[in-house]
PDB file of C-alpha atoms and ligand atoms in Angstrom:
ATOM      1  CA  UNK A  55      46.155  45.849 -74.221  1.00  0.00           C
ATOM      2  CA  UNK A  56      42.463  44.561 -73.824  1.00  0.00           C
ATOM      3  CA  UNK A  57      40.642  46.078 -76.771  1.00  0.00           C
ATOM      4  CA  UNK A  58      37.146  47.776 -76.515  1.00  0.00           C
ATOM      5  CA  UNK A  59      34.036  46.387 -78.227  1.00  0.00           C
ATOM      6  CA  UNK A  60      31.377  48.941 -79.043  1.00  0.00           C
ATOM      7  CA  UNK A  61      27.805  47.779 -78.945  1.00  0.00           C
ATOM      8  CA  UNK A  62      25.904  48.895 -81.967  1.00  0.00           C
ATOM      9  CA  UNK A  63      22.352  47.262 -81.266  1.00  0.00           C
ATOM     10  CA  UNK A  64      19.888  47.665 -84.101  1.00  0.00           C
ATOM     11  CA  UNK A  65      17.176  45.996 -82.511  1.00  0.00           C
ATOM     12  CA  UNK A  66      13.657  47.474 -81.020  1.00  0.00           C
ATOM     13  CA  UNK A  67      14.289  45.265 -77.915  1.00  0.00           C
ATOM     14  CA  UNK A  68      17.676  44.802 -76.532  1.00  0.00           C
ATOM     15  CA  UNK A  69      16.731  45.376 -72.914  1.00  0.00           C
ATOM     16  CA  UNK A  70      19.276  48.613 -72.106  1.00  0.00           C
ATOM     17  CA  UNK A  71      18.999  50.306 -75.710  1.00  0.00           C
ATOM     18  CA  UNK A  72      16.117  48.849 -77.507  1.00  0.00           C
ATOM     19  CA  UNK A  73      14.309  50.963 -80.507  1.00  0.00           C
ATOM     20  CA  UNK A  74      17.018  54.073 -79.542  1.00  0.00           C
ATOM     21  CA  UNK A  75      19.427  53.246 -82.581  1.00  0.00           C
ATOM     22  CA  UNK A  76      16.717  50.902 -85.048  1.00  0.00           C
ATOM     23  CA  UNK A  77      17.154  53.387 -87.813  1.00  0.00           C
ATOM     24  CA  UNK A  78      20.458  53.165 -89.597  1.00  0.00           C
ATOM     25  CA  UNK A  79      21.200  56.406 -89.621  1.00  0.00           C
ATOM     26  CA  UNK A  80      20.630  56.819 -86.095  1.00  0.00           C
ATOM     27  CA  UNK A  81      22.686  53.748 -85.899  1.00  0.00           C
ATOM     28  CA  UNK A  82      25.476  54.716 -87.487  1.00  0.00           C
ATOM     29  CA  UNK A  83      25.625  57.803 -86.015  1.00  0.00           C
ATOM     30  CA  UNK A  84      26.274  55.663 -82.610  1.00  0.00           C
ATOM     31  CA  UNK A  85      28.546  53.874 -83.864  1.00  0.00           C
ATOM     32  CA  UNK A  86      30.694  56.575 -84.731  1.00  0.00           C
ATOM     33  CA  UNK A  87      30.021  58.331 -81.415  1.00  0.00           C
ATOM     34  CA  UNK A  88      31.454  55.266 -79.648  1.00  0.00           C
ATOM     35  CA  UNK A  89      34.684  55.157 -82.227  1.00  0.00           C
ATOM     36  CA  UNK A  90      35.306  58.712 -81.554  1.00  0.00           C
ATOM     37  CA  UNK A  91      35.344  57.568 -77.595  1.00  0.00           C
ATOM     38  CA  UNK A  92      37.666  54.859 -78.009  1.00  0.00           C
ATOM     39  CA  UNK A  93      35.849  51.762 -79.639  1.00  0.00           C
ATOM     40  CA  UNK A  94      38.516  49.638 -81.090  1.00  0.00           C
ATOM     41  CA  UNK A  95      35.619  47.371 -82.483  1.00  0.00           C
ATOM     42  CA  UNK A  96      31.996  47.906 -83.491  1.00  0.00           C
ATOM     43  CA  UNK A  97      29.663  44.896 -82.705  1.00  0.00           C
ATOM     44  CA  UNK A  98      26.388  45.234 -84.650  1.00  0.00           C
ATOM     45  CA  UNK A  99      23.431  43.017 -83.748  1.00  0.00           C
ATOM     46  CA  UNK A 100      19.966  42.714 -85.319  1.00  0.00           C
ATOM     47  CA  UNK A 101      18.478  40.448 -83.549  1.00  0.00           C
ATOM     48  CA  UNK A 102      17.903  41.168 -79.082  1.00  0.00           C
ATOM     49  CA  UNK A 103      19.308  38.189 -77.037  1.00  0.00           C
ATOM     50  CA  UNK A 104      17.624  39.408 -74.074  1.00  0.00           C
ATOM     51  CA  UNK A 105      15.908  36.159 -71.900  1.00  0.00           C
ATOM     52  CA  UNK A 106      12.418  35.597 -73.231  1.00  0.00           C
ATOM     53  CA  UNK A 107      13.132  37.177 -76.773  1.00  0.00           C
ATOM     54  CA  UNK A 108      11.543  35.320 -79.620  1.00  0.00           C
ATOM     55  CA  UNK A 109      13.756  35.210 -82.829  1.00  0.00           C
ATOM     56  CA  UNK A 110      13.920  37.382 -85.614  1.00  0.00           C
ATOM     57  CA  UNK A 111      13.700  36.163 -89.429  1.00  0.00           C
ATOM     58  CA  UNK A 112      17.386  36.073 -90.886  1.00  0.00           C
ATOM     59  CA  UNK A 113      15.853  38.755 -93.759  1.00  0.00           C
ATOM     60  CA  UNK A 114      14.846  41.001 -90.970  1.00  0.00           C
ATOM     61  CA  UNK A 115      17.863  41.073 -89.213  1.00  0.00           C
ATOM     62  CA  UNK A 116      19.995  41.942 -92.464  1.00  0.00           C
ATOM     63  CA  UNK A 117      18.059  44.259 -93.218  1.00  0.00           C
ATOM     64  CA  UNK A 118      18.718  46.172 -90.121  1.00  0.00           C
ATOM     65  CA  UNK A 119      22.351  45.404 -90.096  1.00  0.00           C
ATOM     66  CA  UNK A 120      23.818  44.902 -93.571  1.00  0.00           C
ATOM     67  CA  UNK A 121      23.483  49.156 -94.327  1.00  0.00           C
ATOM     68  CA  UNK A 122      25.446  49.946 -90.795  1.00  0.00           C
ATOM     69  CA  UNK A 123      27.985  47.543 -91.750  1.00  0.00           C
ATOM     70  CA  UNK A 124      28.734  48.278 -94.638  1.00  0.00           C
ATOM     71  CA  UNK A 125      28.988  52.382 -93.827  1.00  0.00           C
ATOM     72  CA  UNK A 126      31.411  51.394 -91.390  1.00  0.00           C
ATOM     73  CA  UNK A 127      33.513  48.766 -92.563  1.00  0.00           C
ATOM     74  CA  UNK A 128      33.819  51.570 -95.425  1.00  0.00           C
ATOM     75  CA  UNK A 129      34.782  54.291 -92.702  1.00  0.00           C
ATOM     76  CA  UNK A 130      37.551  51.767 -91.786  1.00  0.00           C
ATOM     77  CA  UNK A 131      36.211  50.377 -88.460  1.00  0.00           C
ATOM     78  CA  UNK A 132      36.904  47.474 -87.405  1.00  0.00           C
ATOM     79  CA  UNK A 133      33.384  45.510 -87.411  1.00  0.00           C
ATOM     80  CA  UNK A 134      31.460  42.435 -86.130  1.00  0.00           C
ATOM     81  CA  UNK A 135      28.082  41.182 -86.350  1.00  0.00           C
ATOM     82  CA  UNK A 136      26.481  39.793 -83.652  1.00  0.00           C
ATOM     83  CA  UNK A 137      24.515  36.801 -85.088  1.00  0.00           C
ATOM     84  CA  UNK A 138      23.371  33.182 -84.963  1.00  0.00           C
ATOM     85  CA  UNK A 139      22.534  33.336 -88.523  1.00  0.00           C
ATOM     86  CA  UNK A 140      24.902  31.758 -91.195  1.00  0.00           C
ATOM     87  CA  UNK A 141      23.147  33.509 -94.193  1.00  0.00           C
ATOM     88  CA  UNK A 142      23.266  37.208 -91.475  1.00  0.00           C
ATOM     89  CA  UNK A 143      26.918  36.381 -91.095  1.00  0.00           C
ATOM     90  CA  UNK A 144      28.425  35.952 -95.018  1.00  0.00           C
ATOM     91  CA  UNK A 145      26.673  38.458 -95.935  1.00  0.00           C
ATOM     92  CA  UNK A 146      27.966  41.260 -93.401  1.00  0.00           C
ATOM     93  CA  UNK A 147      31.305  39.726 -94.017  1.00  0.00           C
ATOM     94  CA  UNK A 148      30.982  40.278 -97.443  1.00  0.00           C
ATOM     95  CA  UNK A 149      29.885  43.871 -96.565  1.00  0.00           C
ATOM     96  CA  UNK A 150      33.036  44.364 -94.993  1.00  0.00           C
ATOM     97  CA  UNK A 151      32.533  42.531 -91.051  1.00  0.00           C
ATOM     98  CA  UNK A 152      35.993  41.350 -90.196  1.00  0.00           C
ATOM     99  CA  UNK A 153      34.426  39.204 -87.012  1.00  0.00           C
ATOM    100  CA  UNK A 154      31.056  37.243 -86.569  1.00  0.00           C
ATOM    101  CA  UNK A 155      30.075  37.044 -82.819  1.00  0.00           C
ATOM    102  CA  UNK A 156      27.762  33.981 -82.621  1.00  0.00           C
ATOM    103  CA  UNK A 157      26.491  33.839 -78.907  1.00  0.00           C
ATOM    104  CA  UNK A 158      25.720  30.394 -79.628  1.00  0.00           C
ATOM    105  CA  UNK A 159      28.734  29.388 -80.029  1.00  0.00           C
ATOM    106  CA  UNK A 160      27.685  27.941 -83.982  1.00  0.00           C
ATOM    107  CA  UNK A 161      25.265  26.208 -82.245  1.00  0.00           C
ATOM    108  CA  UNK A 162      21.933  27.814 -83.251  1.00  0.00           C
ATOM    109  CA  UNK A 163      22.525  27.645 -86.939  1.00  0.00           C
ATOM    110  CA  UNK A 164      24.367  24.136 -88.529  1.00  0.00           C
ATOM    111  CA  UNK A 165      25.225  26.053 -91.189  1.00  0.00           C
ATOM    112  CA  UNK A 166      27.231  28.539 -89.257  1.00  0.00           C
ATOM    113  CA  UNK A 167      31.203  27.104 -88.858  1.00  0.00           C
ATOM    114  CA  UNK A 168      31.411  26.044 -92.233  1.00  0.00           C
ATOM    115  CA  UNK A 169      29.891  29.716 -94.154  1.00  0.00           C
ATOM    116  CA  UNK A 170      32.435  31.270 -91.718  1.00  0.00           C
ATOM    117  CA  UNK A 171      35.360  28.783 -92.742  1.00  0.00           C
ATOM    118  CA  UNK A 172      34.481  29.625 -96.112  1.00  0.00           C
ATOM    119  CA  UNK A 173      35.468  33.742 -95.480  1.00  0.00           C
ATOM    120  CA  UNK A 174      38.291  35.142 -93.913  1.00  0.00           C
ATOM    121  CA  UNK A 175      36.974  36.151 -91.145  1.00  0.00           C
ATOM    122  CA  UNK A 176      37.331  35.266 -87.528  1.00  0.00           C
ATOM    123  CA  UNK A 177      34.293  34.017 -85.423  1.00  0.00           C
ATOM    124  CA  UNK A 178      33.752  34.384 -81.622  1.00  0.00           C
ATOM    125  CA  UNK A 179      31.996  31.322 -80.012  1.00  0.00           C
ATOM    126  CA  UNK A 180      29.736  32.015 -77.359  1.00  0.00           C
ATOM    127  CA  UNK A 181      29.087  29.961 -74.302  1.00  0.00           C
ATOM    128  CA  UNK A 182      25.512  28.922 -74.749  1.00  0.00           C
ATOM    129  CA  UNK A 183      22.958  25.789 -74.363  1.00  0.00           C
ATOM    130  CA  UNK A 184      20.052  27.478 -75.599  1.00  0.00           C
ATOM    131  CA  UNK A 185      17.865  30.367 -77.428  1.00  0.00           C
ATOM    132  CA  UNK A 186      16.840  33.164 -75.539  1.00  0.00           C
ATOM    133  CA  UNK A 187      13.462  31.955 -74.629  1.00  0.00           C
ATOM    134  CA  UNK A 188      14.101  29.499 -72.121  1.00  0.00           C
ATOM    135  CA  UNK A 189      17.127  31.173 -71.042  1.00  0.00           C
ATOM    136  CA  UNK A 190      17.295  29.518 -67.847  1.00  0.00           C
ATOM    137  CA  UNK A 191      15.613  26.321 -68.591  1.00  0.00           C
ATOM    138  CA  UNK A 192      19.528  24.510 -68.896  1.00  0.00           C
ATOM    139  CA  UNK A 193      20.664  26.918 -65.883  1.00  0.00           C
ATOM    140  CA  UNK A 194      21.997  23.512 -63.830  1.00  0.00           C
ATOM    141  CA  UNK A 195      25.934  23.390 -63.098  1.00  0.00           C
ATOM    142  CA  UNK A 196      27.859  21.149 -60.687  1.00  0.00           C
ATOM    143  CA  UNK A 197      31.057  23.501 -61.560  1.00  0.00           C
ATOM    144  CA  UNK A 198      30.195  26.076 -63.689  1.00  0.00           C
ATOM    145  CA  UNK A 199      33.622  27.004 -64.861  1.00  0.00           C
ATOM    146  CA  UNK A 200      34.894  24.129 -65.680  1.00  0.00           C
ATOM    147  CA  UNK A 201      31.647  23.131 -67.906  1.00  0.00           C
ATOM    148  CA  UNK A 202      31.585  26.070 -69.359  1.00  0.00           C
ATOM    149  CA  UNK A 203      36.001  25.374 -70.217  1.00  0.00           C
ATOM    150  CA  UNK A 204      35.164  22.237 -71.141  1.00  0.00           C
ATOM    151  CA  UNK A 205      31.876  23.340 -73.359  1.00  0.00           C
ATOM    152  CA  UNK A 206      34.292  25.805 -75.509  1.00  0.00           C
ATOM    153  CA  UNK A 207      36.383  23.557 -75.885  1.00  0.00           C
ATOM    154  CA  UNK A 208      34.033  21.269 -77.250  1.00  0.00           C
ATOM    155  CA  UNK A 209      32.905  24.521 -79.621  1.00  0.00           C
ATOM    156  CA  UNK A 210      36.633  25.143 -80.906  1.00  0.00           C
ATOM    157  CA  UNK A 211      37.110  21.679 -81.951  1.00  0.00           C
ATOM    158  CA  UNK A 212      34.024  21.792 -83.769  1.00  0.00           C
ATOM    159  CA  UNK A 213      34.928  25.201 -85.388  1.00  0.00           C
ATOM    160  CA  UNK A 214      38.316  22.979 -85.830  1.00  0.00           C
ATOM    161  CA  UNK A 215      36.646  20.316 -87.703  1.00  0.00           C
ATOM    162  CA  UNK A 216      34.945  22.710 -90.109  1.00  0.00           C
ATOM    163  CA  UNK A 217      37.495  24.309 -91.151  1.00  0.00           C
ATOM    164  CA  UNK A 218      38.275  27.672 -88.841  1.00  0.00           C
ATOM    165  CA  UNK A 219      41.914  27.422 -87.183  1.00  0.00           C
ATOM    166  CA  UNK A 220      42.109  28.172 -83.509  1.00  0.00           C
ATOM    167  CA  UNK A 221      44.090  31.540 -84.174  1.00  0.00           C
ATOM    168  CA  UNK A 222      40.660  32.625 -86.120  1.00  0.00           C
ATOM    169  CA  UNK A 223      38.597  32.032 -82.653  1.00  0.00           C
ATOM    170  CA  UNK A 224      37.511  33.905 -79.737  1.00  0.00           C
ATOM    171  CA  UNK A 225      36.482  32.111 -76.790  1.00  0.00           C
ATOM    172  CA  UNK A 226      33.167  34.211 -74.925  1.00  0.00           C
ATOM    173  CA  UNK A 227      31.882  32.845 -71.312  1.00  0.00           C
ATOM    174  CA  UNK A 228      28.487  34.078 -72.214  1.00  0.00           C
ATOM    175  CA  UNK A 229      27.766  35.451 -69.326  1.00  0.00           C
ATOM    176  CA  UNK A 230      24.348  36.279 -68.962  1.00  0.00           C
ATOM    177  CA  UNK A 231      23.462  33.457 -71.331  1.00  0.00           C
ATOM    178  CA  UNK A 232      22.004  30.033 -69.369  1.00  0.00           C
ATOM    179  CA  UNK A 233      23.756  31.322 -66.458  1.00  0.00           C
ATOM    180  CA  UNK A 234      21.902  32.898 -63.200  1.00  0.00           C
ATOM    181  CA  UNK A 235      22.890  35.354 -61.036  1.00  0.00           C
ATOM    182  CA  UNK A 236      25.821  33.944 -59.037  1.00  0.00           C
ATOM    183  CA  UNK A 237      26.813  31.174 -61.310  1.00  0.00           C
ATOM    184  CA  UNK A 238      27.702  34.622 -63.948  1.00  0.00           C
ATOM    185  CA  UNK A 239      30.359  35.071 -60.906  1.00  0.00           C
ATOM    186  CA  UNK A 240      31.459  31.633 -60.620  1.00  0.00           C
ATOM    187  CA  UNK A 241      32.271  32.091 -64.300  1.00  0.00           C
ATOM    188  CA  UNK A 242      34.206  34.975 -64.469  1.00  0.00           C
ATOM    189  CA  UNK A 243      36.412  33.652 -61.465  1.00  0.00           C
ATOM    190  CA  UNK A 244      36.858  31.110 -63.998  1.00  0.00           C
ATOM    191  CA  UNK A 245      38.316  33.305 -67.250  1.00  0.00           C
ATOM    192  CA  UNK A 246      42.121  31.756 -66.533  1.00  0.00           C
ATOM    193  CA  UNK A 247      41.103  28.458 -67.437  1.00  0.00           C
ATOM    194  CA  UNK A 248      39.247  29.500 -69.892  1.00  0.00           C
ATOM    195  CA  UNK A 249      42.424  31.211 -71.407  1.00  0.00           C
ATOM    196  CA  UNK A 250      44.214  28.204 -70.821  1.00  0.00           C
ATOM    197  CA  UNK A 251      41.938  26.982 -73.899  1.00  0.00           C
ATOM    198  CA  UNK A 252      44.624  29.328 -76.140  1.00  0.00           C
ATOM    199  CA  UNK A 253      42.224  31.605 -78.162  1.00  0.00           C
ATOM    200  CA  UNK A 254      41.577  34.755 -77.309  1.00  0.00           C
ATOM    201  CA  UNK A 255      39.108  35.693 -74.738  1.00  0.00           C
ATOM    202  CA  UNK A 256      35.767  38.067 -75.445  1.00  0.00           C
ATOM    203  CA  UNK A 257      34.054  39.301 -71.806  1.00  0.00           C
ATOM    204  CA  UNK A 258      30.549  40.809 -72.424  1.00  0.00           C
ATOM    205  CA  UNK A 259      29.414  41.792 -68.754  1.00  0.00           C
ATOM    206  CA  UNK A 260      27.548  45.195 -69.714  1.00  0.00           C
ATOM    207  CA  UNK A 261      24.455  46.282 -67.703  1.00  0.00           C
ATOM    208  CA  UNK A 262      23.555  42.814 -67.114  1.00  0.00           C
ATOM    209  CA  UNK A 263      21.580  41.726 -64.706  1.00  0.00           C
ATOM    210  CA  UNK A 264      23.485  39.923 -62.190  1.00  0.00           C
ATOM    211  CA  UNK A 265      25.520  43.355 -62.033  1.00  0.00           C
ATOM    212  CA  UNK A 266      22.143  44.823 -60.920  1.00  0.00           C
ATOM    213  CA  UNK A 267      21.652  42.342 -58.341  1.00  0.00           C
ATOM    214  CA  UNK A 268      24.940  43.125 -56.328  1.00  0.00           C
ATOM    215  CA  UNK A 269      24.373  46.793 -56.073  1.00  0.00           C
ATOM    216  CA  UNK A 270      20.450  46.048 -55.132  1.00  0.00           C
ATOM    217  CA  UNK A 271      19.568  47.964 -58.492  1.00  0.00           C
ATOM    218  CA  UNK A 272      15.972  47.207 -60.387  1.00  0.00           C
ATOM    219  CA  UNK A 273      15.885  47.363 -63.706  1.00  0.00           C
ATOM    220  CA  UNK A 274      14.604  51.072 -65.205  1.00  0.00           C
ATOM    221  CA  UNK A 275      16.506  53.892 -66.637  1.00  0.00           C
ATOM    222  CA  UNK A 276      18.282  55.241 -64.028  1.00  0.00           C
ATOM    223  CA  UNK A 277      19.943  52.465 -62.657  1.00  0.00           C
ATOM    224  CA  UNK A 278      22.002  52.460 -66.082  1.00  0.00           C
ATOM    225  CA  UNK A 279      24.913  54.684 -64.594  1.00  0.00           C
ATOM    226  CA  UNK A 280      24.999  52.584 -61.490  1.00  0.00           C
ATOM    227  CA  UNK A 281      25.324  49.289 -63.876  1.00  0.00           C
ATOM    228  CA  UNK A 282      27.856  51.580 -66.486  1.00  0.00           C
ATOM    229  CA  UNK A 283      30.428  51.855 -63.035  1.00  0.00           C
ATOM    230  CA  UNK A 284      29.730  48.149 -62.131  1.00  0.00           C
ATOM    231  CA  UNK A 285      30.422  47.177 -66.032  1.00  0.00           C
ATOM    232  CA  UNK A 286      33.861  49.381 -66.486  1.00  0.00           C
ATOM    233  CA  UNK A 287      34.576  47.648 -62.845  1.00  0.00           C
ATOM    234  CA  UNK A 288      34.459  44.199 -64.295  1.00  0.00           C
ATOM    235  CA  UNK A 289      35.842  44.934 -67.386  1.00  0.00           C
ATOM    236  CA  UNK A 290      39.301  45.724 -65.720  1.00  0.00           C
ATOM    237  CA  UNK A 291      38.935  43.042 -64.079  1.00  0.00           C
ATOM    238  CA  UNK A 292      38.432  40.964 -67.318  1.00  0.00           C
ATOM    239  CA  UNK A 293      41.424  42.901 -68.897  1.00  0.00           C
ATOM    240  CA  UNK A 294      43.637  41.709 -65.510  1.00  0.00           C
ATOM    241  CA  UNK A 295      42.292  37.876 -66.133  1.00  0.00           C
ATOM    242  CA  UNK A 296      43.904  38.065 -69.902  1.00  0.00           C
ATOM    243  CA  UNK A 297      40.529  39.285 -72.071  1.00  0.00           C
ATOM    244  CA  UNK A 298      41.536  40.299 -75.240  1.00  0.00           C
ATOM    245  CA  UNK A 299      38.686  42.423 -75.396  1.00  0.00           C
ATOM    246  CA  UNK A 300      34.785  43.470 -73.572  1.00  0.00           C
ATOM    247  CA  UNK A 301      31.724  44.089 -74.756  1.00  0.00           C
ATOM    248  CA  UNK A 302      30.457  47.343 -73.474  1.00  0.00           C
ATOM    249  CA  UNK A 303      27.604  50.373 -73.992  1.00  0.00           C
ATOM    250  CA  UNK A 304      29.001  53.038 -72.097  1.00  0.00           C
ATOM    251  CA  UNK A 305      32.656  52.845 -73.776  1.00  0.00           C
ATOM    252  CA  UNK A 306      34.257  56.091 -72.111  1.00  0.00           C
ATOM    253  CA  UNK A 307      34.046  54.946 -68.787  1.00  0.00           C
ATOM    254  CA  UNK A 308      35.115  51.706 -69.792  1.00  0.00           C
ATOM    255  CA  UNK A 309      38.021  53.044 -71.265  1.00  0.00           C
ATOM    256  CA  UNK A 310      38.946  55.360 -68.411  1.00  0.00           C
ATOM    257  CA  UNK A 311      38.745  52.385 -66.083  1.00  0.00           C
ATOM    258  CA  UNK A 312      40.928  50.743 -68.346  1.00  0.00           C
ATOM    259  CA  UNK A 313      43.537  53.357 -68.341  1.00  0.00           C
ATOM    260  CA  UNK A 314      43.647  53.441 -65.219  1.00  0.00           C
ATOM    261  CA  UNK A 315      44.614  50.009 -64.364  1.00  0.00           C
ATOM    262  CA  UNK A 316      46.926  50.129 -66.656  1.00  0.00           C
ATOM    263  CA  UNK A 317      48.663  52.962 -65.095  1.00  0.00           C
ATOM    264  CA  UNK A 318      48.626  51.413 -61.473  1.00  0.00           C
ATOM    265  CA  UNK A 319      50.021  48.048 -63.552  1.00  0.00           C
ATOM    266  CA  UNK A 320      52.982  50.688 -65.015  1.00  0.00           C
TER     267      UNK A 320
HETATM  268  N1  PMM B 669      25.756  39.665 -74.797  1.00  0.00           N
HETATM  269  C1  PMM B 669      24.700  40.126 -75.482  1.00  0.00           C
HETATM  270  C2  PMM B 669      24.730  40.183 -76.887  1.00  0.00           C
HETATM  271  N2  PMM B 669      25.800  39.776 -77.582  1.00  0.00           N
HETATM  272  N3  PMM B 669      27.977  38.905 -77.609  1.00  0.00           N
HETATM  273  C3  PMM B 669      29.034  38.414 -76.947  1.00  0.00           C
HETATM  274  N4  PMM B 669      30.113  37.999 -77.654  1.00  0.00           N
HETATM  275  N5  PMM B 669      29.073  38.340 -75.590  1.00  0.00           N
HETATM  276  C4  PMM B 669      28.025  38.735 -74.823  1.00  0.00           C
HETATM  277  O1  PMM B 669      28.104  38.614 -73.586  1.00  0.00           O
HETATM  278  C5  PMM B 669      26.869  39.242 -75.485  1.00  0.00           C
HETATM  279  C6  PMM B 669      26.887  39.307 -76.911  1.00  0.00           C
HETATM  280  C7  PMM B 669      23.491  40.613 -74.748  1.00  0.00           C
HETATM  281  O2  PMM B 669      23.623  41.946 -74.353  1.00  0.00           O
HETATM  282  P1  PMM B 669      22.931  43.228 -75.108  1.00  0.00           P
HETATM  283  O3  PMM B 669      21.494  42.846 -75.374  1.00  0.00           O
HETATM  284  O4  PMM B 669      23.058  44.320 -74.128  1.00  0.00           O
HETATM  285  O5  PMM B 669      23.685  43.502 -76.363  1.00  0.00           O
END
């Protein structure tokens, strides 16, 4: 059963949810919201990977993050923080994160596979050839799935080499990330080869913008229901290509969709 990840962004400029939850409390109190729908995981993130977004200091982001994971972990949730910072991700482990989600794939940071071969926890490697700010700048593909496959793979033998057994990774397309509009759908088409890599599979498709695009959506407020339906759409679809989990903000209609498929699958 394809799990549900929960996004917990404390960040003043994540482009769907920026500066709503930047107070822990507040925070938190999201976080448990989306539990009590039917998060299986929380992912907390300090630092906004929207395209264009300048980075944030590594002290910055814990201190954002480090007090909502560590009220959760100690609720029992399952947690993981969404970082490219070695120094971010021990300490949230050591606050009680049981995953680190580095978009970069432990690319952004050296320092990153071996800190998180040096915990127990498990890491999810992100599709990626870039930071945020020139997002598109390495946005050239002959065939997009099969570089991204063969980039991943290239990721888990690194995370190999320092230390992190495949069974501890998580294999994310990064969609959104160096990736335009239909080349995002070229890579989704490709999620069974990417399974064929043999870790598990993390989808994050939520409220992007090459969801927008198909349903001839701009970007303000109230196109976020329109790109909620489009998200719990591919989600099942993720779930029917073998995801092990996806990354979502609206997490009850996610999880409806979900059911549902799973119903009509019996
Ligand atoms: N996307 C964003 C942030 N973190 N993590 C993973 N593993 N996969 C993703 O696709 C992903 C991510 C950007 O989206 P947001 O700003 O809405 O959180």
């Amino acid at each position: 059963m394809t799990l549900i990840m929960g996004i917990v962004n404390v960040t003043p400029d994540s482009f769907s949810d920026g500066g709503r939850y930047l107070d822990p409390d507040a925070a938190i109190a999201h976080a448990r919201r989306l539990r009590a729908e039917g998060a299986d995981l929380l992912d907390v993130g300090g630092e906004s990977t929207r395209p264009g977004a300048e980075r944030v200091a590594p002290r910055v982001e814990q201190e954002r993050v480090l007090p909502v994971v560590e009220a959760l972990a100690a609720e029992g949730a399952y947690v993981s923080i969404d970082t490219m910072n070695a120094s971010t991700a021990t300490a949230a482990v050591r606050a009680g994160a049981r995953l680190v989600n580095d978009v970069s794939g432990g690319l952004a940071d050296p320092d990153m596979l071996v800190a998180v071969a040096g915990t127990d926890a498990d890491i999810a490697l992100g599709h990626w050839r870039g930071p945020s700010s020139e997002m598109y700048a390495h946005a050239e593909y002959g065939d997009v799935g099969r570089e991204v496959a063969a980039e991943l793979s290239a990721r888990l033998q690194a995370a190999a080499a320092a230390g992190i057994a495949p069974s501890r990774v998580v294999l994310d397309p990064g969609i959104g990330f160096g990736k335009r509009g239909d080349q995002n759908w070229a890579t989704l088409r490709a999620l069974p080869a990417l399974g064929a890599l043999g870790p598990r599979l993390l989808v994050g498709t939520s409220r992007k913008r090459f969801l927008a695009d198909v349903l001839d959506a701009d970007g303000d407020e109230l196109t976020l229901p329109r790109r909620d339906l489009a998200t719990a759409v591919t989600s099942v679809l993720a779930a029917r290509a073998g995801a092990w989990a996806v990354r979502v903000h609206d997490v009850p209609t996610t999880r409806d969709a979900l059911a549902v498929a799973r119903a009509w699958e019996g």
